Short mmCIF file of C-alpha atoms in Angstrom, two decimals:
data_model
loop_
_atom_site.label_atom_id
_atom_site.label_comp_id
_atom_site.label_asym_id
_atom_site.label_seq_id
_atom_site.Cartn_x
_atom_site.Cartn_y
_atom_site.Cartn_z
CA UNK A 1 -15.89 42.96 -13.72
CA UNK A 2 -16.26 46.70 -14.48
CA UNK A 3 -16.59 48.14 -17.96
CA UNK A 4 -17.39 51.31 -19.97
CA UNK A 5 -17.78 51.81 -23.65
CA UNK A 6 -16.85 54.82 -25.63
CA UNK A 7 -17.42 57.34 -27.25
CA UNK A 8 -19.65 58.92 -24.64
CA UNK A 9 -22.90 60.79 -25.37
CA UNK A 10 -24.38 62.64 -22.57
CA UNK A 11 -27.64 63.37 -24.39
CA UNK A 12 -28.61 59.88 -25.36
CA UNK A 13 -27.08 56.41 -24.83
CA UNK A 14 -25.23 55.36 -28.00
CA UNK A 15 -26.06 51.99 -29.63
CA UNK A 16 -22.89 50.37 -28.37
CA UNK A 17 -23.77 51.22 -24.77
CA UNK A 18 -27.25 49.90 -25.14
CA UNK A 19 -26.02 46.58 -26.66
CA UNK A 20 -23.33 46.25 -24.01
CA UNK A 21 -25.90 46.71 -21.23
CA UNK A 22 -28.27 44.30 -22.85
CA UNK A 23 -25.55 41.70 -23.05
CA UNK A 24 -24.65 41.98 -19.44
CA UNK A 25 -28.18 42.05 -18.12
CA UNK A 26 -29.11 38.93 -20.09
CA UNK A 27 -26.02 37.05 -19.11
CA UNK A 28 -26.08 34.35 -16.45
CA UNK A 29 -24.39 36.49 -13.79
CA UNK A 30 -24.90 36.72 -10.04
CA UNK A 31 -25.20 40.52 -9.82
CA UNK A 32 -25.30 43.26 -12.42
CA UNK A 33 -25.25 47.06 -11.79
CA UNK A 34 -25.69 49.36 -14.91
CA UNK A 35 -24.98 53.05 -14.57
CA UNK A 36 -24.46 55.97 -16.91
CA UNK A 37 -20.57 56.06 -16.40
CA UNK A 38 -19.76 52.54 -15.59
CA UNK A 39 -21.20 49.00 -15.15
CA UNK A 40 -20.34 46.20 -12.94
CA UNK A 41 -21.13 42.47 -12.91
CA UNK A 42 -20.26 39.54 -10.69
CA UNK A 43 -20.33 35.79 -11.49
CA UNK A 44 -18.37 32.63 -11.86
CA UNK A 45 -15.41 32.64 -14.13
CA UNK A 46 -17.05 30.75 -17.11
CA UNK A 47 -20.15 33.03 -17.02
CA UNK A 48 -18.10 36.22 -16.70
CA UNK A 49 -15.67 35.19 -19.59
CA UNK A 50 -18.66 34.23 -21.80
CA UNK A 51 -20.27 37.61 -21.04
CA UNK A 52 -17.00 39.49 -21.77
CA UNK A 53 -16.66 37.78 -25.12
CA UNK A 54 -20.13 38.76 -26.18
CA UNK A 55 -19.80 42.24 -24.73
CA UNK A 56 -16.57 43.02 -26.58
CA UNK A 57 -17.79 41.54 -29.91
CA UNK A 58 -21.23 43.26 -29.86
CA UNK A 59 -20.14 46.53 -28.53
CA UNK A 60 -17.40 46.91 -31.15
CA UNK A 61 -19.77 45.84 -33.91
CA UNK A 62 -22.22 48.53 -32.74
CA UNK A 63 -19.75 51.39 -33.00
CA UNK A 64 -17.74 51.41 -29.75
CA UNK A 65 -14.27 52.80 -30.31
CA UNK A 66 -12.98 51.80 -26.93
CA UNK A 67 -14.08 49.36 -24.25
CA UNK A 68 -12.43 49.76 -20.85
CA UNK A 69 -12.70 46.52 -18.92
CA UNK A 70 -11.40 45.41 -15.49
CA UNK A 71 -11.70 41.83 -14.31
CA UNK A 72 -11.04 41.06 -10.64
CA UNK A 73 -10.65 37.48 -9.42
CA UNK A 74 -11.98 37.09 -5.93
CA UNK A 75 -11.38 33.84 -4.13
CA UNK A 76 -13.45 32.23 -1.45
CA UNK A 77 -12.85 33.35 2.18
CA UNK A 78 -10.58 30.95 3.93
CA UNK A 79 -12.14 29.09 6.79
#
């Protein structure tokens, strides 16, 4: 999954961005990459969906006016 929260503030990370990053970093995911303009995470379907639910609820409650989210399903390589 990839996500960003808005509004942006280039001087200091807004509360909604901090909360969103904390949610993703504490989730039971396989890989997390947090950056200033976008964040990515990988994991199983249940773990990703749980993280997305918490991310959306907490970011919006912390002042986000928009959350852009992309979820890709990647299957196992055929053998």
